[in-house]
PDB file of C-alpha atoms in Angstrom:
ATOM      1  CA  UNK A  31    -138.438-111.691  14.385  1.00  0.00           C
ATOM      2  CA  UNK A  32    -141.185-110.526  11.727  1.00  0.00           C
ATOM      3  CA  UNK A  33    -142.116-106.824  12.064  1.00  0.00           C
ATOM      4  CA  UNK A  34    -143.970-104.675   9.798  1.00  0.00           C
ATOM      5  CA  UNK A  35    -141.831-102.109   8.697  1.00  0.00           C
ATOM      6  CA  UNK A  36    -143.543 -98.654   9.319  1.00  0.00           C
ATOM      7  CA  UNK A  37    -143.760 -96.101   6.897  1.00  0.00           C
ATOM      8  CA  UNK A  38    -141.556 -93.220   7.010  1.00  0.00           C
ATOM      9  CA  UNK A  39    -141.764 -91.816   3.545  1.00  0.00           C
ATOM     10  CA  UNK A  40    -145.406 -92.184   3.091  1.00  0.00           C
ATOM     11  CA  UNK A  41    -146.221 -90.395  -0.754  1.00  0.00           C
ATOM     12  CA  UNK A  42    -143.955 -89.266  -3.387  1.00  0.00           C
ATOM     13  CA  UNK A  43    -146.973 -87.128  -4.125  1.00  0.00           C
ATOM     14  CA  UNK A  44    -147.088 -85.656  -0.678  1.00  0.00           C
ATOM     15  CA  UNK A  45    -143.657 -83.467  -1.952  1.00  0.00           C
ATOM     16  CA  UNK A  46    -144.634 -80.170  -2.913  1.00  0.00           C
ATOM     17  CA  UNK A  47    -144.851 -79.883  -6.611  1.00  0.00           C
ATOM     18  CA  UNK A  48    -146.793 -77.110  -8.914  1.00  0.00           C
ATOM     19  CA  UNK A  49    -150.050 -76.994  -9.444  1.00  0.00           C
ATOM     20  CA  UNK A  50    -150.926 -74.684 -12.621  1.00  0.00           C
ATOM     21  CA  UNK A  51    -154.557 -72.966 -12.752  1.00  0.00           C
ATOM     22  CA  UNK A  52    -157.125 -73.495 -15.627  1.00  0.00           C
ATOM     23  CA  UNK A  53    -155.497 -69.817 -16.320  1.00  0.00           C
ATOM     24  CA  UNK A  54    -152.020 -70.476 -16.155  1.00  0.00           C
ATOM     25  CA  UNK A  55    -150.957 -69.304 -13.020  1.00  0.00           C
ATOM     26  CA  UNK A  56    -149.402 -71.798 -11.000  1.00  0.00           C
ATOM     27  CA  UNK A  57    -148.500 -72.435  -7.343  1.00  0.00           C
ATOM     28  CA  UNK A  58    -145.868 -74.986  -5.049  1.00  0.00           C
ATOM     29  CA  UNK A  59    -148.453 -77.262  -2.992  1.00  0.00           C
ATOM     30  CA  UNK A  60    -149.199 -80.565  -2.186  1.00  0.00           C
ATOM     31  CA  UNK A  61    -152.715 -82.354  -1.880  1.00  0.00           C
ATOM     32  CA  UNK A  62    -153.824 -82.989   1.408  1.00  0.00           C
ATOM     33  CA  UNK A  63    -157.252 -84.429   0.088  1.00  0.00           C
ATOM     34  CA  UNK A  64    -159.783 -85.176  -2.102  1.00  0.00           C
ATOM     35  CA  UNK A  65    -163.657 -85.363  -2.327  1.00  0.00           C
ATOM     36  CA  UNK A  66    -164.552 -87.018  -5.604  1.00  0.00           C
ATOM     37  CA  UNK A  67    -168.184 -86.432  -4.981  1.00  0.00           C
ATOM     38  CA  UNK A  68    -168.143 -82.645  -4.538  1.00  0.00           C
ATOM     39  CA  UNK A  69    -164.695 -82.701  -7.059  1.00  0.00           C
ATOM     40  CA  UNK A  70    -162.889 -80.302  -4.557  1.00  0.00           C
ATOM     41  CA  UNK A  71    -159.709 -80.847  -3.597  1.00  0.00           C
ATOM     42  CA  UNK A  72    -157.686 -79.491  -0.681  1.00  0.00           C
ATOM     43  CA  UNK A  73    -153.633 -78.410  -1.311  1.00  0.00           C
ATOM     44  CA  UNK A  74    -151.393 -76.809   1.620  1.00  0.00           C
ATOM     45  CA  UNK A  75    -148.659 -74.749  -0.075  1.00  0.00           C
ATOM     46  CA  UNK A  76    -145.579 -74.307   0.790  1.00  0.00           C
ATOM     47  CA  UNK A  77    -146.099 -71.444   2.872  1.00  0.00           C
ATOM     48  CA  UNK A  78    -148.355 -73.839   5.073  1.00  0.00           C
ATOM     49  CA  UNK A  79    -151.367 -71.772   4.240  1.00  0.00           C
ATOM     50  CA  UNK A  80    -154.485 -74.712   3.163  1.00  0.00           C
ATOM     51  CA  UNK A  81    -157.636 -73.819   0.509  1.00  0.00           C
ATOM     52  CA  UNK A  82    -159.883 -75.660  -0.685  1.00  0.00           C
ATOM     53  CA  UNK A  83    -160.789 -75.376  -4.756  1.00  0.00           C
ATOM     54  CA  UNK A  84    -162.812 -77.021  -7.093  1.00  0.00           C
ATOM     55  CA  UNK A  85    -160.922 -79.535  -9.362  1.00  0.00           C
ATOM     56  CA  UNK A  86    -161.710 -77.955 -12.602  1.00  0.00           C
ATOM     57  CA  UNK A  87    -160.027 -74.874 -11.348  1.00  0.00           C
ATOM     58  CA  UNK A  88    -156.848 -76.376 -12.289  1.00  0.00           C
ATOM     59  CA  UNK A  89    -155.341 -77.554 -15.669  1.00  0.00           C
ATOM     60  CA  UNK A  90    -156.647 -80.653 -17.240  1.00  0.00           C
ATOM     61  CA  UNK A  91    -153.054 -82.372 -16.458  1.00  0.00           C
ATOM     62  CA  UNK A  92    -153.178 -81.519 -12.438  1.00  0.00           C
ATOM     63  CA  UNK A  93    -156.978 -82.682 -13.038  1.00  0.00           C
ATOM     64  CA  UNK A  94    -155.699 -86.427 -14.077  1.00  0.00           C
ATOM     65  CA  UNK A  95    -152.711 -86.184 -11.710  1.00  0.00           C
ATOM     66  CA  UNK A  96    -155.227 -85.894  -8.556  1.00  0.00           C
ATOM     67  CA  UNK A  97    -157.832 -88.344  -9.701  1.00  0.00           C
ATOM     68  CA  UNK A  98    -154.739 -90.348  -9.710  1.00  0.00           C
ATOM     69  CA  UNK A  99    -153.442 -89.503  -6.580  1.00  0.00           C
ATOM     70  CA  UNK A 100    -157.131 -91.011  -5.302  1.00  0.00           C
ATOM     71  CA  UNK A 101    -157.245 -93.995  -6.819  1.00  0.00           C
ATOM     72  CA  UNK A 102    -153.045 -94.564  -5.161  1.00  0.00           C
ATOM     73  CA  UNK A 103    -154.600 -94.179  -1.886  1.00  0.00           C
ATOM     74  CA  UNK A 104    -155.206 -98.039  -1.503  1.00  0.00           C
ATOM     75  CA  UNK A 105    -151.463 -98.844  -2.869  1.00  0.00           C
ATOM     76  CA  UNK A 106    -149.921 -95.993  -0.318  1.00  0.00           C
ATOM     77  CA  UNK A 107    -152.093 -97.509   2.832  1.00  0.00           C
ATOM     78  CA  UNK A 108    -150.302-100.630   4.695  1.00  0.00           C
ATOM     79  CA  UNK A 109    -153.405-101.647   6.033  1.00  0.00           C
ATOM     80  CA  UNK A 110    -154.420-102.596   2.677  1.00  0.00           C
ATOM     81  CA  UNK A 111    -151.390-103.218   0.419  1.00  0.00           C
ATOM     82  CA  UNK A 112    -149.172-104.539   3.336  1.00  0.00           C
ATOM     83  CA  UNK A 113    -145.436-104.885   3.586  1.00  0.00           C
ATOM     84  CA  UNK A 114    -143.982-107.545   6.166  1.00  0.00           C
ATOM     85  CA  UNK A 115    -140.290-107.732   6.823  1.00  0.00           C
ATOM     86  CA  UNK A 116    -138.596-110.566   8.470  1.00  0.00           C
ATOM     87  CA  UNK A 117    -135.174-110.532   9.283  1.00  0.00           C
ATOM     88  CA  UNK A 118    -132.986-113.812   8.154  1.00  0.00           C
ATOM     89  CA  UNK A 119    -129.935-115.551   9.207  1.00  0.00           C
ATOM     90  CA  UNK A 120    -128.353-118.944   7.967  1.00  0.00           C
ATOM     91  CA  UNK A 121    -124.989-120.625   9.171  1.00  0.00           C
ATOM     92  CA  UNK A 122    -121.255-118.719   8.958  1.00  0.00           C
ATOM     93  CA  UNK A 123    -119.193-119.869   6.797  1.00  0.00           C
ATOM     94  CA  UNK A 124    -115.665-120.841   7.341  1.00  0.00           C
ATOM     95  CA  UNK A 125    -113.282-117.692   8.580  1.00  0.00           C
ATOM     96  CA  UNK A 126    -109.596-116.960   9.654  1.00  0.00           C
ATOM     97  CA  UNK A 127    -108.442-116.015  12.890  1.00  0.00           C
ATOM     98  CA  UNK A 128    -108.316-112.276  11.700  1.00  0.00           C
ATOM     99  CA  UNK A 129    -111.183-112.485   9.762  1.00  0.00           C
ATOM    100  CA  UNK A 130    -114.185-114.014  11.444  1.00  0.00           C
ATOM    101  CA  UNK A 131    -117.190-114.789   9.890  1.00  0.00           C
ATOM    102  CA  UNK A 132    -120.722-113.818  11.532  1.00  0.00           C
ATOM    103  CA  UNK A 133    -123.661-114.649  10.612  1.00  0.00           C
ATOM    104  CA  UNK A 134    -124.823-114.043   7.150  1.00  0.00           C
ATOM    105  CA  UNK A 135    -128.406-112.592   7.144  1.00  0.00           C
ATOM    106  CA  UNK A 136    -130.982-111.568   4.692  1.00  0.00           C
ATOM    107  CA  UNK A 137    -134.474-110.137   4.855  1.00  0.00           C
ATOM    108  CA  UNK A 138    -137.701-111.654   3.741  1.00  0.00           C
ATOM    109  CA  UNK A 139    -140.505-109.276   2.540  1.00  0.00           C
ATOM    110  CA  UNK A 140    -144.138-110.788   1.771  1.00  0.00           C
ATOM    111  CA  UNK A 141    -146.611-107.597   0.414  1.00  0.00           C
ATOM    112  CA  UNK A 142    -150.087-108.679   0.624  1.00  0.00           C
ATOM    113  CA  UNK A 143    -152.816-106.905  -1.590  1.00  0.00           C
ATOM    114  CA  UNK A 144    -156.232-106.104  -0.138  1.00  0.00           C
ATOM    115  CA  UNK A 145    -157.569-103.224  -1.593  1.00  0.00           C
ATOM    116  CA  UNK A 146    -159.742-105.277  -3.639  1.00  0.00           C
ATOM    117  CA  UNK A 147    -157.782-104.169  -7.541  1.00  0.00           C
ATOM    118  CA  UNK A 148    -155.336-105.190  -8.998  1.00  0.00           C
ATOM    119  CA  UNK A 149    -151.756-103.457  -8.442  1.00  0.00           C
ATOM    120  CA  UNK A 150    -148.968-103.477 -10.175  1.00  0.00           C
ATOM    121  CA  UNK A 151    -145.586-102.144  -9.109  1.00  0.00           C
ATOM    122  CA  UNK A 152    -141.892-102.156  -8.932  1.00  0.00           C
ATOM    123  CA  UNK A 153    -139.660-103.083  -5.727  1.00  0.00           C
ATOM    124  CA  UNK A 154    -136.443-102.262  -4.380  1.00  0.00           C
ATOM    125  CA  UNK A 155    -134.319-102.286  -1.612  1.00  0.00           C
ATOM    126  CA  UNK A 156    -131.276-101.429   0.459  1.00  0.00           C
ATOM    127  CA  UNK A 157    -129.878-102.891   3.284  1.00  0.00           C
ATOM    128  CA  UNK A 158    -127.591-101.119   5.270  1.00  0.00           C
ATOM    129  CA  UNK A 159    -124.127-102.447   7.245  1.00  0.00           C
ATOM    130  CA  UNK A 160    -121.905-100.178   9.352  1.00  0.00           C
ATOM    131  CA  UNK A 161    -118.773-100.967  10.585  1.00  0.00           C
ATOM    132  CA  UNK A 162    -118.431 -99.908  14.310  1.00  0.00           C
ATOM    133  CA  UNK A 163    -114.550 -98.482  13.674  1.00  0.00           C
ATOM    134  CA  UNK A 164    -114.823 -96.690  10.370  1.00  0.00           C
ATOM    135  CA  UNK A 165    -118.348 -95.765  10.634  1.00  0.00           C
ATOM    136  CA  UNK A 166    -118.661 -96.815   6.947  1.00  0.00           C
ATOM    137  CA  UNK A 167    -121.769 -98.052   5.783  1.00  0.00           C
ATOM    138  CA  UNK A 168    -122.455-100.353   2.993  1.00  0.00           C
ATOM    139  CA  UNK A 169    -125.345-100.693   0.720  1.00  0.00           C
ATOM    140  CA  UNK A 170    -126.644-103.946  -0.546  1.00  0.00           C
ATOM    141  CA  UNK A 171    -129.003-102.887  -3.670  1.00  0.00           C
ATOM    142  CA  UNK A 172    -131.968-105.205  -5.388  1.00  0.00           C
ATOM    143  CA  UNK A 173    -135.205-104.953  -7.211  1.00  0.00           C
ATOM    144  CA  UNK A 174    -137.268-106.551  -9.009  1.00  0.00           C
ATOM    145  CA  UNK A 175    -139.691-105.144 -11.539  1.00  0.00           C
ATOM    146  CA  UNK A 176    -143.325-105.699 -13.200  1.00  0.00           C
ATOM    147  CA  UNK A 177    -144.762-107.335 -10.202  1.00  0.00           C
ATOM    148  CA  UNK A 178    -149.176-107.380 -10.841  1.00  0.00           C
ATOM    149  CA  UNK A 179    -150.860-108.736  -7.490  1.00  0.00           C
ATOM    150  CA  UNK A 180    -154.669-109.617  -8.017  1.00  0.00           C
ATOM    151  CA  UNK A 181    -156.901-108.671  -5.369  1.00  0.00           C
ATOM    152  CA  UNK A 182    -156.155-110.735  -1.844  1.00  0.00           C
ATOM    153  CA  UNK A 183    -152.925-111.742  -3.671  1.00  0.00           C
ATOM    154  CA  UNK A 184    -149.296-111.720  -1.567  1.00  0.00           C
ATOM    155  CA  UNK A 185    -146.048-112.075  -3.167  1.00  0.00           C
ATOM    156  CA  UNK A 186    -143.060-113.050  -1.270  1.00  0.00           C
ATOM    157  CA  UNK A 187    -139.293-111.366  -1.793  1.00  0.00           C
ATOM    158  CA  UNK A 188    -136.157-112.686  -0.454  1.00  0.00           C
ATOM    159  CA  UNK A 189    -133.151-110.131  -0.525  1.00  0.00           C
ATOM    160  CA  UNK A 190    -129.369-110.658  -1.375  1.00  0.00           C
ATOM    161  CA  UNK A 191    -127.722-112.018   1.555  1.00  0.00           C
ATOM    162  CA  UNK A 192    -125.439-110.231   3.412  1.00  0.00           C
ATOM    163  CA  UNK A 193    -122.356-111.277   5.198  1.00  0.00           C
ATOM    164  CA  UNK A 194    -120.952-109.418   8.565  1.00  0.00           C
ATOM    165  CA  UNK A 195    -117.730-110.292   9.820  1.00  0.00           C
ATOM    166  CA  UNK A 196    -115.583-109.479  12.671  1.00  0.00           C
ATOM    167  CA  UNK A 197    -111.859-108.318  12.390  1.00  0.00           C
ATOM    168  CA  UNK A 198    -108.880-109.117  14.200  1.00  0.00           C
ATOM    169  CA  UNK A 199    -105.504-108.214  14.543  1.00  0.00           C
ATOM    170  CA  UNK A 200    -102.913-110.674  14.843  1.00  0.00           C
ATOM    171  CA  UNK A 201    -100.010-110.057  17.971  1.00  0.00           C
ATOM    172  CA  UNK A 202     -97.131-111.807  19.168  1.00  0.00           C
ATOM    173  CA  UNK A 203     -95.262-111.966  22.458  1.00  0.00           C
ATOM    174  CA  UNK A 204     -92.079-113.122  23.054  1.00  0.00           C
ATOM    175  CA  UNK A 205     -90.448-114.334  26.030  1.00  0.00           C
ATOM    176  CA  UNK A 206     -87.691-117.130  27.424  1.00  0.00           C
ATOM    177  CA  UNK A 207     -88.432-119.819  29.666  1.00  0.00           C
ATOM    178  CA  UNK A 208     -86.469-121.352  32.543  1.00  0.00           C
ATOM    179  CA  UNK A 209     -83.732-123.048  30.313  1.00  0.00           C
ATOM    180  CA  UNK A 210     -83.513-119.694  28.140  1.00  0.00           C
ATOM    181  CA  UNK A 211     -85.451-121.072  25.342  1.00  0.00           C
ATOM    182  CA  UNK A 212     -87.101-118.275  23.487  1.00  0.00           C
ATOM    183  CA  UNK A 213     -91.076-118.606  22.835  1.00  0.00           C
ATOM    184  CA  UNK A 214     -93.523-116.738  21.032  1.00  0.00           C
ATOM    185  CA  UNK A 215     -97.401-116.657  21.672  1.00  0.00           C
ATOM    186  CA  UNK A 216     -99.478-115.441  19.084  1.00  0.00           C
ATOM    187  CA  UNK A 217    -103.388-113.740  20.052  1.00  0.00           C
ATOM    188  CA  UNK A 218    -105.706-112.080  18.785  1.00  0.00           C
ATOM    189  CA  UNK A 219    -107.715-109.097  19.617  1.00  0.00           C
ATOM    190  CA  UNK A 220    -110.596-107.757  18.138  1.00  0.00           C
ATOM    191  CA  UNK A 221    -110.058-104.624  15.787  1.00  0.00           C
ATOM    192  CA  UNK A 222    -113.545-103.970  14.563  1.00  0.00           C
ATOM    193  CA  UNK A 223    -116.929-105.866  13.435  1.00  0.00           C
ATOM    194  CA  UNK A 224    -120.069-105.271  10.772  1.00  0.00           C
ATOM    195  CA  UNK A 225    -123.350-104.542  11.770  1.00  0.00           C
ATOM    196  CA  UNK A 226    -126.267-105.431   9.412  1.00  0.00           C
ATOM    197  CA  UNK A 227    -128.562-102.458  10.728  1.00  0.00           C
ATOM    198  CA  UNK A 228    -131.804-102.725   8.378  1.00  0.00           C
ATOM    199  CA  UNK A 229    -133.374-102.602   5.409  1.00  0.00           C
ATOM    200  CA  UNK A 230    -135.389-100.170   3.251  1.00  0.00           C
ATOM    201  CA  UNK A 231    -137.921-101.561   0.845  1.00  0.00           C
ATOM    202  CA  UNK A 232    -139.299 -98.916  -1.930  1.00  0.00           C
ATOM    203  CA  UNK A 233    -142.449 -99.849  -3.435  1.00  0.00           C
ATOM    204  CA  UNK A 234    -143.477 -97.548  -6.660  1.00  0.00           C
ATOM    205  CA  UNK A 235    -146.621 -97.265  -8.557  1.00  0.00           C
ATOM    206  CA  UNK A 236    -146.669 -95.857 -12.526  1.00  0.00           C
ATOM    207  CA  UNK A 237    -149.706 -94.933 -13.413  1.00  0.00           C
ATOM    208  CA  UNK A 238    -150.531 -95.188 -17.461  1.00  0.00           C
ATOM    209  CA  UNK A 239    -149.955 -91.509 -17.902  1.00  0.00           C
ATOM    210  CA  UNK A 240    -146.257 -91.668 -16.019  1.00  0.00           C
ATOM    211  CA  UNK A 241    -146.881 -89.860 -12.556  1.00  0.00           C
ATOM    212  CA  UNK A 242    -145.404 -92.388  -9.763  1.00  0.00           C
ATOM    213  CA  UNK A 243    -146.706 -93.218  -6.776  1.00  0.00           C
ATOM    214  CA  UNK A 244    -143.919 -94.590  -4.212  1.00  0.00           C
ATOM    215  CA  UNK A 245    -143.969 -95.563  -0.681  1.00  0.00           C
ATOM    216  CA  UNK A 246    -140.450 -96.445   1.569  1.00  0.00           C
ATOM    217  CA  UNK A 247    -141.081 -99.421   4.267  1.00  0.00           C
ATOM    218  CA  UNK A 248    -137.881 -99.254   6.716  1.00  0.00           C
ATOM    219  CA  UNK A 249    -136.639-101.917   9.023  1.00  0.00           C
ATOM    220  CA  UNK A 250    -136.331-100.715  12.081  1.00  0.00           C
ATOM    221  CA  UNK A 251    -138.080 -97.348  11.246  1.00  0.00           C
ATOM    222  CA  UNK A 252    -135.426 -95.438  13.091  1.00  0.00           C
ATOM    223  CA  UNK A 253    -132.878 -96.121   9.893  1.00  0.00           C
ATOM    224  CA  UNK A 254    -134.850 -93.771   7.887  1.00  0.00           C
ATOM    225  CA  UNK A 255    -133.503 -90.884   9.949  1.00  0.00           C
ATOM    226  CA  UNK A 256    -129.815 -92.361  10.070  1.00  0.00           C
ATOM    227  CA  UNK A 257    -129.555 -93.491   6.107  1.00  0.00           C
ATOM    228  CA  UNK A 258    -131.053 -91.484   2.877  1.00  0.00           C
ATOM    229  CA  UNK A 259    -132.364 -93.946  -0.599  1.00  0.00           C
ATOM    230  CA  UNK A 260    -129.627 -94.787  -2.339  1.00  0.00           C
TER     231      UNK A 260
END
């Protein structure tokens, strides 16, 4: 099924950082917005308490960093720079009877530009399997760097592929038959099996004078409260 992963971790810039005054003082905050016409910008601190200043109140490095922070706002949005996920699967392979093979699966990701600029940007992603016995998860890791989308371009990603299996334990049974023949029957009874619960996909802007922009598309949104970036 093809979803659009939602966005759970929508700005690196939307962490607090600190701000330092045209005067040197400084203060923990993060930009809530920005009028480029009246060049004011609006910061909540960390206290939760919200002003309004003028941008040339501030240092001449916070000055770039939130004329920056504007011009990300197309790149952060998925309604124009858009991030599909579709989840994979192709045929098992060949297992044992204590080690059964399900179906490998892999995710597809297409990211379509329409904010009408060019973007570039680096990917990567995680995709998370728990086994439902150990409670272990393990992290498939990619990426894949230098991407440059023109406007109303799309570029299509396909991740690692992942293999689940299920895990048996072998048992025997012994017993004699009418003529006192002994015989042994062998089963098999399920121990354990992977999951393959989702995918995070973490798009990142760097903007000529360093300060990234990044933006985490999850897959089902609920793993972003389960699972931290790796």
């Amino acid at each position: 099924i093809g979803l659009f992963g939602l966005l759970s971790s929508v700005f690196a810039a939307d962490e607090f950082r600190e701000f330092t005054s045209s005067d040197g003082k400084t203060i923990t905050g993060r930009i809530m917005r920005y009028e480029p016409r009246s060049q004011k910008v609006t910061i909540e601190r960390d206290n939760r308490k919200v002003f309004t200043i003028p941008v040339t109140a501030l240092c001449d490095t916070d000055q770039e960093y939130i004329r920056e922070w504007d011009s990300a706002q197309g790149f952060m949005s998925n309604s124009k720079f858009r991030v599909a996920i579709t989840k994979r699967k192709s045929s098992a392979d060949a297992d044992s009877e204590i080690k059964r093979a399900k179906p490998p699966c892999y995710f597809d990701v297409k990211i379509t530009n329409q904010t009408g600029q060019q973007i570039q940007f680096d990917t990567a992603y995680c995709i998370y399997m728990q086994n439902d016995e150990s409670k272990k998860a393990t992290v498939t890791k990619g990426s894949e760097s230098g991407i440059s989308l023109m406007p109303t371009g799309s570029h299509q990603l396909t991740t690692k592929t992942v293999k689940p299996y299920r895990y048996y334990k072998e048992q025997y049974e012994s017993s004699y038959d009418s003529r006192g023949n002994l015989t042994t029957l062998t089963s098999y009874n399920k121990q354990s099996e992977d999951d393959v619960e989702g995918v995070c996909v973490r798009l990142t802007m760097t903007t000529s004078s360093g300060n990234k922009f990044s933006r985490d598309v999850w897959l089902p949104d609920s793993l972003s409260g389960k699972y931290q970036w790796e």
